[in-house]
PDB file of C-alpha atoms in Angstrom:
ATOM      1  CA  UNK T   1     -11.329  54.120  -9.041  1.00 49.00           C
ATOM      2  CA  UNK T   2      -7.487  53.464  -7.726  1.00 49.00           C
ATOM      3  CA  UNK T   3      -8.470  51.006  -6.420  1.00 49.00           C
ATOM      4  CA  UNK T   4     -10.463  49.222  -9.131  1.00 48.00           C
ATOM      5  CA  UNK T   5      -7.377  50.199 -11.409  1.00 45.00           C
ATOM      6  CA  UNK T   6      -4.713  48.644  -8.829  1.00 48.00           C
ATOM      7  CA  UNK T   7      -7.193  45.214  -8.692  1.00 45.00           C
ATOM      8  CA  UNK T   8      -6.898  45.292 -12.537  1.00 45.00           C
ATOM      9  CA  UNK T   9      -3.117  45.388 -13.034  1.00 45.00           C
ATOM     10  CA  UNK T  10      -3.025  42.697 -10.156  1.00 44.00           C
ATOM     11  CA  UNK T  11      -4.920  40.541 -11.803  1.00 44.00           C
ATOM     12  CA  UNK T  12      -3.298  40.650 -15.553  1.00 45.00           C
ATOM     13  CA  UNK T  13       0.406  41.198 -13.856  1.00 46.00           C
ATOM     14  CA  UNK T  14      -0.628  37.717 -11.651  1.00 47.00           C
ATOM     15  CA  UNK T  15      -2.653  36.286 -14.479  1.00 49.00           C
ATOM     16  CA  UNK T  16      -5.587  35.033 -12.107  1.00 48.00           C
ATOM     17  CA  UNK T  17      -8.777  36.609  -9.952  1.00 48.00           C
ATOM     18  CA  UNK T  18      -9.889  35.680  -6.573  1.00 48.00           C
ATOM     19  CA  UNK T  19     -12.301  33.213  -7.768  1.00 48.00           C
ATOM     20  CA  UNK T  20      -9.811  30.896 -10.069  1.00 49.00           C
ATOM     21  CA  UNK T  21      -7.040  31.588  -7.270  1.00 47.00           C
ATOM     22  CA  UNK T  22      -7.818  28.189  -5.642  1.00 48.00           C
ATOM     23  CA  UNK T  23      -8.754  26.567  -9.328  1.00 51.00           C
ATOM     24  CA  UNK T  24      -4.842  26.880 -11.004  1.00 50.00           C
ATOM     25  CA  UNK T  25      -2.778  27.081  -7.625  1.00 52.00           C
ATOM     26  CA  UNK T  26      -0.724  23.595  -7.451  1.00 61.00           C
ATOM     27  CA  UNK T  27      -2.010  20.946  -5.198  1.00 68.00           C
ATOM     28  CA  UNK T  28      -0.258  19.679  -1.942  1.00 71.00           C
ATOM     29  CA  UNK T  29      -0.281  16.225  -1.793  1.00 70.00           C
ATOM     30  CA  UNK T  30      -2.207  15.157   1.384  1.00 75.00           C
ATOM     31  CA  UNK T  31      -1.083  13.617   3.838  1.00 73.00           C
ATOM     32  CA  UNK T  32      -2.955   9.980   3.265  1.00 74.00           C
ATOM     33  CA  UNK T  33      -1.073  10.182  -0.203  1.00 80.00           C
ATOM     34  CA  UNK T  34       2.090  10.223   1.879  1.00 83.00           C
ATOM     35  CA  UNK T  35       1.392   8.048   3.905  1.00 83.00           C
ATOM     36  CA  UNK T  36       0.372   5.397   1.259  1.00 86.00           C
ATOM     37  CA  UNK T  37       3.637   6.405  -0.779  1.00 88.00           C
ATOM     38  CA  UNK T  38       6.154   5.730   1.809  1.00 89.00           C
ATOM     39  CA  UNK T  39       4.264   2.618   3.124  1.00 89.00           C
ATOM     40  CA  UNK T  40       4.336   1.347  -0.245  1.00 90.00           C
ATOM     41  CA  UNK T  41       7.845   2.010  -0.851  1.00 93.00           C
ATOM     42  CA  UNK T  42       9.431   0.900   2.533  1.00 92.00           C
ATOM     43  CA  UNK T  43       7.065  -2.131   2.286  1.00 92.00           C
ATOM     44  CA  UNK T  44       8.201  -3.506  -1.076  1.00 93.00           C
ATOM     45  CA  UNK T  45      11.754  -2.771  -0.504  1.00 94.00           C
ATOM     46  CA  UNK T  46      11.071  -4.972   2.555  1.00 93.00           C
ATOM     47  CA  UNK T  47       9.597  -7.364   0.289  1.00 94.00           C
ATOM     48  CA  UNK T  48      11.814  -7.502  -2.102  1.00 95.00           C
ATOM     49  CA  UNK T  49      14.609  -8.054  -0.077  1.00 94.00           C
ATOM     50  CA  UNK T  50      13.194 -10.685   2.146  1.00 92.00           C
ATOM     51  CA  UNK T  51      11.707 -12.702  -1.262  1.00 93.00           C
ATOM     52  CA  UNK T  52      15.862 -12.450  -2.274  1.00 94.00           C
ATOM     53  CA  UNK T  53      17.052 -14.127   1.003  1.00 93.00           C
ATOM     54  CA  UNK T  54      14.771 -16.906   0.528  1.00 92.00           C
ATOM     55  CA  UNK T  55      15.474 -17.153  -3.411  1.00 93.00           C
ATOM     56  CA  UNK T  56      19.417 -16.519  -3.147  1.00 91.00           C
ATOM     57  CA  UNK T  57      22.350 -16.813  -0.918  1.00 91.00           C
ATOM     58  CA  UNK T  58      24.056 -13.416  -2.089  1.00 91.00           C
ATOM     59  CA  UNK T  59      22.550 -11.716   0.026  1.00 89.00           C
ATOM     60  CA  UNK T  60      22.926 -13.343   3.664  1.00 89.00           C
ATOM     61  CA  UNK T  61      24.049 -17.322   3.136  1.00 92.00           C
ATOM     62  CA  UNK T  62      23.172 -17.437   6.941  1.00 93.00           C
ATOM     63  CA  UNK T  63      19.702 -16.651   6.444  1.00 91.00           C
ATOM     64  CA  UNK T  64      19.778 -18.137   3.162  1.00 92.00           C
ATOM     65  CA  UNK T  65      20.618 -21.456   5.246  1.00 92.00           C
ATOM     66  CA  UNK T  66      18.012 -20.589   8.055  1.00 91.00           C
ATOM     67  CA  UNK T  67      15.189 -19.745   5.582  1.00 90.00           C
ATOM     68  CA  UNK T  68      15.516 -23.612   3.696  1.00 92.00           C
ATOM     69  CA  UNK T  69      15.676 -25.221   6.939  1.00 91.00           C
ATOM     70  CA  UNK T  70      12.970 -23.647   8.207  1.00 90.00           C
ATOM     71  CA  UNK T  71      11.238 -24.158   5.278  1.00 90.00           C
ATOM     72  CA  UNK T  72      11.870 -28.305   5.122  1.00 91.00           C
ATOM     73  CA  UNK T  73      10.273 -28.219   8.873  1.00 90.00           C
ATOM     74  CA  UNK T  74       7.337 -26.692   7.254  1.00 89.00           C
ATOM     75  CA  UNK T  75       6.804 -29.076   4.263  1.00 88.00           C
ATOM     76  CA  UNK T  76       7.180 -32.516   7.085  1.00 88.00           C
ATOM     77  CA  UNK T  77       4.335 -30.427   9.784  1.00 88.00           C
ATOM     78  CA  UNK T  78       2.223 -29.972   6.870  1.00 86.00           C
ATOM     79  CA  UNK T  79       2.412 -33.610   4.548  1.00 84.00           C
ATOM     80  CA  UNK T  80      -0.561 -32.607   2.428  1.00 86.00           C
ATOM     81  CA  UNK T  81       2.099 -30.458   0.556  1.00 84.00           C
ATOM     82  CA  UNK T  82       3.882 -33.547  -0.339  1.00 84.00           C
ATOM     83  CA  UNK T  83       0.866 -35.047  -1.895  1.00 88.00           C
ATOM     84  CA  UNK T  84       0.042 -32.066  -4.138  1.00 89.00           C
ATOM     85  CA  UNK T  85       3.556 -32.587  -5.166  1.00 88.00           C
ATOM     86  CA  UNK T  86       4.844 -29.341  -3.439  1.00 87.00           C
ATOM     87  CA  UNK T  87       8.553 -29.749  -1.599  1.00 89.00           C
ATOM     88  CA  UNK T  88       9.969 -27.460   0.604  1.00 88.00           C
ATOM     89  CA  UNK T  89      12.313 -25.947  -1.963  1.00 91.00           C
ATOM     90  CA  UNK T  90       8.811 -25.343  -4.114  1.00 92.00           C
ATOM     91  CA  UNK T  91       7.217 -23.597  -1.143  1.00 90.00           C
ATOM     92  CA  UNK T  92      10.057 -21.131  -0.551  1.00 92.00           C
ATOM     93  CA  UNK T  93      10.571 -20.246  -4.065  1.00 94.00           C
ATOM     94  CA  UNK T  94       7.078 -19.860  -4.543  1.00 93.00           C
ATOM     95  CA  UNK T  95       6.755 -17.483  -1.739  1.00 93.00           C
ATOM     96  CA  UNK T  96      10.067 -15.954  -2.456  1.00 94.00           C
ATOM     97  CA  UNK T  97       9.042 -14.980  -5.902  1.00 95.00           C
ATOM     98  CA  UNK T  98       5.774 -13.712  -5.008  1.00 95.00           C
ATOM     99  CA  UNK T  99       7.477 -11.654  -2.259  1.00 94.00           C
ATOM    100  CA  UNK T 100      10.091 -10.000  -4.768  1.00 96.00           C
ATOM    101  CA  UNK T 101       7.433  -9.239  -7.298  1.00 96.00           C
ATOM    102  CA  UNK T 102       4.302  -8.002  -5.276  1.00 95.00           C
ATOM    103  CA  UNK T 103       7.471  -5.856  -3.765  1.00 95.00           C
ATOM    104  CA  UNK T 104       8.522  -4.597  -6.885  1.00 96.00           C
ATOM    105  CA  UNK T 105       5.159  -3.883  -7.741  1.00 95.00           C
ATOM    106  CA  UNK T 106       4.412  -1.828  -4.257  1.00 93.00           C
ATOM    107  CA  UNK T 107       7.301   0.376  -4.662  1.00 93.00           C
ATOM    108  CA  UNK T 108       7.368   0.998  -8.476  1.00 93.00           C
ATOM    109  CA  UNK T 109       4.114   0.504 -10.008  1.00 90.00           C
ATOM    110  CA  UNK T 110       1.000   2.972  -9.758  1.00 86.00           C
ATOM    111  CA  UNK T 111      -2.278   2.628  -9.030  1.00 85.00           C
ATOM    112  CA  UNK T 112      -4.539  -0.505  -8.429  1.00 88.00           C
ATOM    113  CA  UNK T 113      -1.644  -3.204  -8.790  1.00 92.00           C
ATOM    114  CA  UNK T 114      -0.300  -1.939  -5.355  1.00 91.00           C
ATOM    115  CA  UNK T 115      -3.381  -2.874  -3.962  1.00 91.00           C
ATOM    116  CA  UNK T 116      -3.477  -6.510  -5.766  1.00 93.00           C
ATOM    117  CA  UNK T 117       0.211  -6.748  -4.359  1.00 94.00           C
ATOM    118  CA  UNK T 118      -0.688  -5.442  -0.968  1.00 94.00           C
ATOM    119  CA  UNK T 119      -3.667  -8.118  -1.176  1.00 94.00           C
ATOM    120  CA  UNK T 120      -1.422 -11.399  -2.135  1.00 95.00           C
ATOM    121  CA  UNK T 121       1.536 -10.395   0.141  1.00 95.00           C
ATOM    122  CA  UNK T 122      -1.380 -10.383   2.981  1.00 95.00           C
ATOM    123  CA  UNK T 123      -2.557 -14.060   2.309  1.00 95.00           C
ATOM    124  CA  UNK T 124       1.484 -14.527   2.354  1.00 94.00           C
ATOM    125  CA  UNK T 125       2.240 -13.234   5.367  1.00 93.00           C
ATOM    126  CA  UNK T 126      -1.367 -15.176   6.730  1.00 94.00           C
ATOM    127  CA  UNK T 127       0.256 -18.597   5.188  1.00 91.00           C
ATOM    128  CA  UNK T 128       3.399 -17.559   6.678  1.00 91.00           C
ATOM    129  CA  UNK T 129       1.811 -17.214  10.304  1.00 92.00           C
ATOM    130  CA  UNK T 130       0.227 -20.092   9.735  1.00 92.00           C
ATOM    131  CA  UNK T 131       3.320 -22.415   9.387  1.00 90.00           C
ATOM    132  CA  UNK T 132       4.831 -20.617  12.194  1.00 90.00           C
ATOM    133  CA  UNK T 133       2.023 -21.874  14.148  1.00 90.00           C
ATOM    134  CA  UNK T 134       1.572 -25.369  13.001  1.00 89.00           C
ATOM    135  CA  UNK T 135       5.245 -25.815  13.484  1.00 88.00           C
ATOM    136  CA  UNK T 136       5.637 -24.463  17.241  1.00 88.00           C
ATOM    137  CA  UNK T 137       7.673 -21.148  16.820  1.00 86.00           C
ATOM    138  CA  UNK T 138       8.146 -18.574  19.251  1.00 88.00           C
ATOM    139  CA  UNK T 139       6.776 -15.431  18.876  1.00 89.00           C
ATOM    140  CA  UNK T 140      10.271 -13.893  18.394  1.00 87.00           C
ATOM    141  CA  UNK T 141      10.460 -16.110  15.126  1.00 87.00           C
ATOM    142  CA  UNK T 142       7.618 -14.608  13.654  1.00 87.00           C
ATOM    143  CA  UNK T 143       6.776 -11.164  15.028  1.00 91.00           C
ATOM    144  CA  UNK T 144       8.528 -10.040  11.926  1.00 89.00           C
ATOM    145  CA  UNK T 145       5.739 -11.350  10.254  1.00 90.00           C
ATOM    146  CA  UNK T 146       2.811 -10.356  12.472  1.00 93.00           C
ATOM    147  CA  UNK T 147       4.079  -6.659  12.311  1.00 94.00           C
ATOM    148  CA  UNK T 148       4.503  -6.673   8.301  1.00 93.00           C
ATOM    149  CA  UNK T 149       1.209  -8.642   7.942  1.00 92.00           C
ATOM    150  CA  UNK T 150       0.080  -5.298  10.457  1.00 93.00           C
ATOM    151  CA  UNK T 151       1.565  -2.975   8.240  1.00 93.00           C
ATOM    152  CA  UNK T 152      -0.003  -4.554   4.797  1.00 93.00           C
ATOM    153  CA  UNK T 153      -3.518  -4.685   6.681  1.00 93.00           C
ATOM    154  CA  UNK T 154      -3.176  -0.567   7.518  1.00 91.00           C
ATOM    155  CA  UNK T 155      -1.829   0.098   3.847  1.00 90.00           C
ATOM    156  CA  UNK T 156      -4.979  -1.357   2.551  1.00 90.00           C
ATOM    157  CA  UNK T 157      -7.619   0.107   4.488  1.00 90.00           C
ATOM    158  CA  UNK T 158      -5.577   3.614   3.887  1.00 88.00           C
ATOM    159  CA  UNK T 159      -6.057   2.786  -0.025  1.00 86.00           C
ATOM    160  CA  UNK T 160      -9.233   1.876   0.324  1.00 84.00           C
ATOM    161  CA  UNK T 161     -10.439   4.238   2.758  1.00 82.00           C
ATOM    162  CA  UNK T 162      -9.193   7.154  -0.017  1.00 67.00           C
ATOM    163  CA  UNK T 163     -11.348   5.651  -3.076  1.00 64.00           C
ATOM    164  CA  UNK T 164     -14.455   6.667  -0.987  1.00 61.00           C
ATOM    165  CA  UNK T 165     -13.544  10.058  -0.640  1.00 61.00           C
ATOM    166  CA  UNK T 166     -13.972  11.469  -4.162  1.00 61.00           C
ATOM    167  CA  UNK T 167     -17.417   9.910  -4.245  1.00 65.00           C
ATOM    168  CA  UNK T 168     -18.461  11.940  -0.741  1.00 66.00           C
ATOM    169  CA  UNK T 169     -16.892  15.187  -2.517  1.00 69.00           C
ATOM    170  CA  UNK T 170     -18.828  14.656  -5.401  1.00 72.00           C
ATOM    171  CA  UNK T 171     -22.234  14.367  -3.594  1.00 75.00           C
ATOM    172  CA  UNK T 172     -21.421  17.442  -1.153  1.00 75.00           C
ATOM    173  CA  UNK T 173     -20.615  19.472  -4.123  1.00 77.00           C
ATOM    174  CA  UNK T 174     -23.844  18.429  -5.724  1.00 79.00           C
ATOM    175  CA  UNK T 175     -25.706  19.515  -2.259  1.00 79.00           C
ATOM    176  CA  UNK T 176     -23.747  22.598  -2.257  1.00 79.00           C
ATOM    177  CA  UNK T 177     -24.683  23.689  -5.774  1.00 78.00           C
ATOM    178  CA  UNK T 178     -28.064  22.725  -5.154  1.00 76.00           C
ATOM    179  CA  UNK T 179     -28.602  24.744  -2.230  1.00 77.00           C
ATOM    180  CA  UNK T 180     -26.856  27.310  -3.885  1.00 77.00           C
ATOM    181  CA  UNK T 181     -29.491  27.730  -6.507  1.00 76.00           C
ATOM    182  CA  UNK T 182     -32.231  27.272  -4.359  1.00 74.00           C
ATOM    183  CA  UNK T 183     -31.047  30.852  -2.365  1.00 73.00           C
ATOM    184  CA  UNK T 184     -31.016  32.013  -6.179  1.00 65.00           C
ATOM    185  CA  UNK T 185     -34.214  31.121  -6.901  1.00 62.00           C
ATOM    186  CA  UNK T 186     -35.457  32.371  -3.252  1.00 57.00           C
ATOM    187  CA  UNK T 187     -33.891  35.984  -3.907  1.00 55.00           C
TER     188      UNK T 187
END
């Protein structure tokens, strides 16, 4: 009877039983959470900051300089550009704004526009590769955007990889309560 007493006062002095113990206890966040959170945020402030240099000079003139000259050798390897009526300034402040805001949107915004951002700032980097291979660069020119294009690729299959989760969860809970009232029904 102590003992059933000493179980009561533990339970209204803690507010909570064994069985709702795992219910109201605060969740961890996992570690695929984490891992999407930091890639986010370390990829848009990438982002961001590379979309800058190619938009503005206060950040780095010299790679302000270097990113419209490289640019202009884009727009002559690729001439189709010209007839759509796209320059070279058009192309890098086209891809220089959507870097800064699919950046801005992977390190401040929840949810599914990360993955929209993650998405376009993929077929960037692809475009991106692309020039750097139509024009003749070396490797060392463009690993930057090999690794980032890398990093994008991983962050979306992490995302995506987590929205199947809940629905597996769901169904093995189902199983479980099923089975659990067939040994009801048994005993």
């Amino acid at each position: 009877m102590s003992t059933h007493l000493q179980q009561d006062s533990e339970e209204s002095w803690s507010g909570t039983t064994d069985a709702n113990r795992k219910e109201t206890s605060p969740k961890m966040a996992s570690p695929r959470t984490i891992t999407i959170v930091a890639l986010s945020f370390a990829l848009g402030l990438f982002f961001v900051f590379m979309g800058t240099i190619k938009l503005t000079p206060r950040l780095s003139k010299d790679a302000y300089s270097e990113m419209k000259r490289a640019y202009k050798s884009y727009a002559k390897a690729l001439p189709a550009l010209k007839k759509i009526g796209i320059s070279s300034v058009l192309l890098r402040k086209i891809i220089g704004t959507l870097e800064v805001g699919c950046g801005i949107v992977l390190t401040l915004v929840p949810g599914r526009p990360k993955d929209v951002a993650n998405f376009i700032l993929l077929l960037v980097m692809l475009a991106v590769l692309f020039f750097h291979q139509l024009v003749g660069d070396p490797l060392k020119r463009y690993a930057h955007a090999l690794v980032f294009g890398i990093l994008l690729t991983c962050r979306l299959l992490i995302a995506r990889q987590g929205e199947d989760r809940p629905e597996r969860e769901e169904r093995r809970e189902e199983q479980i309560t099923a089975q659990e009232k067939n040994k009801v029904k048994v005993s």
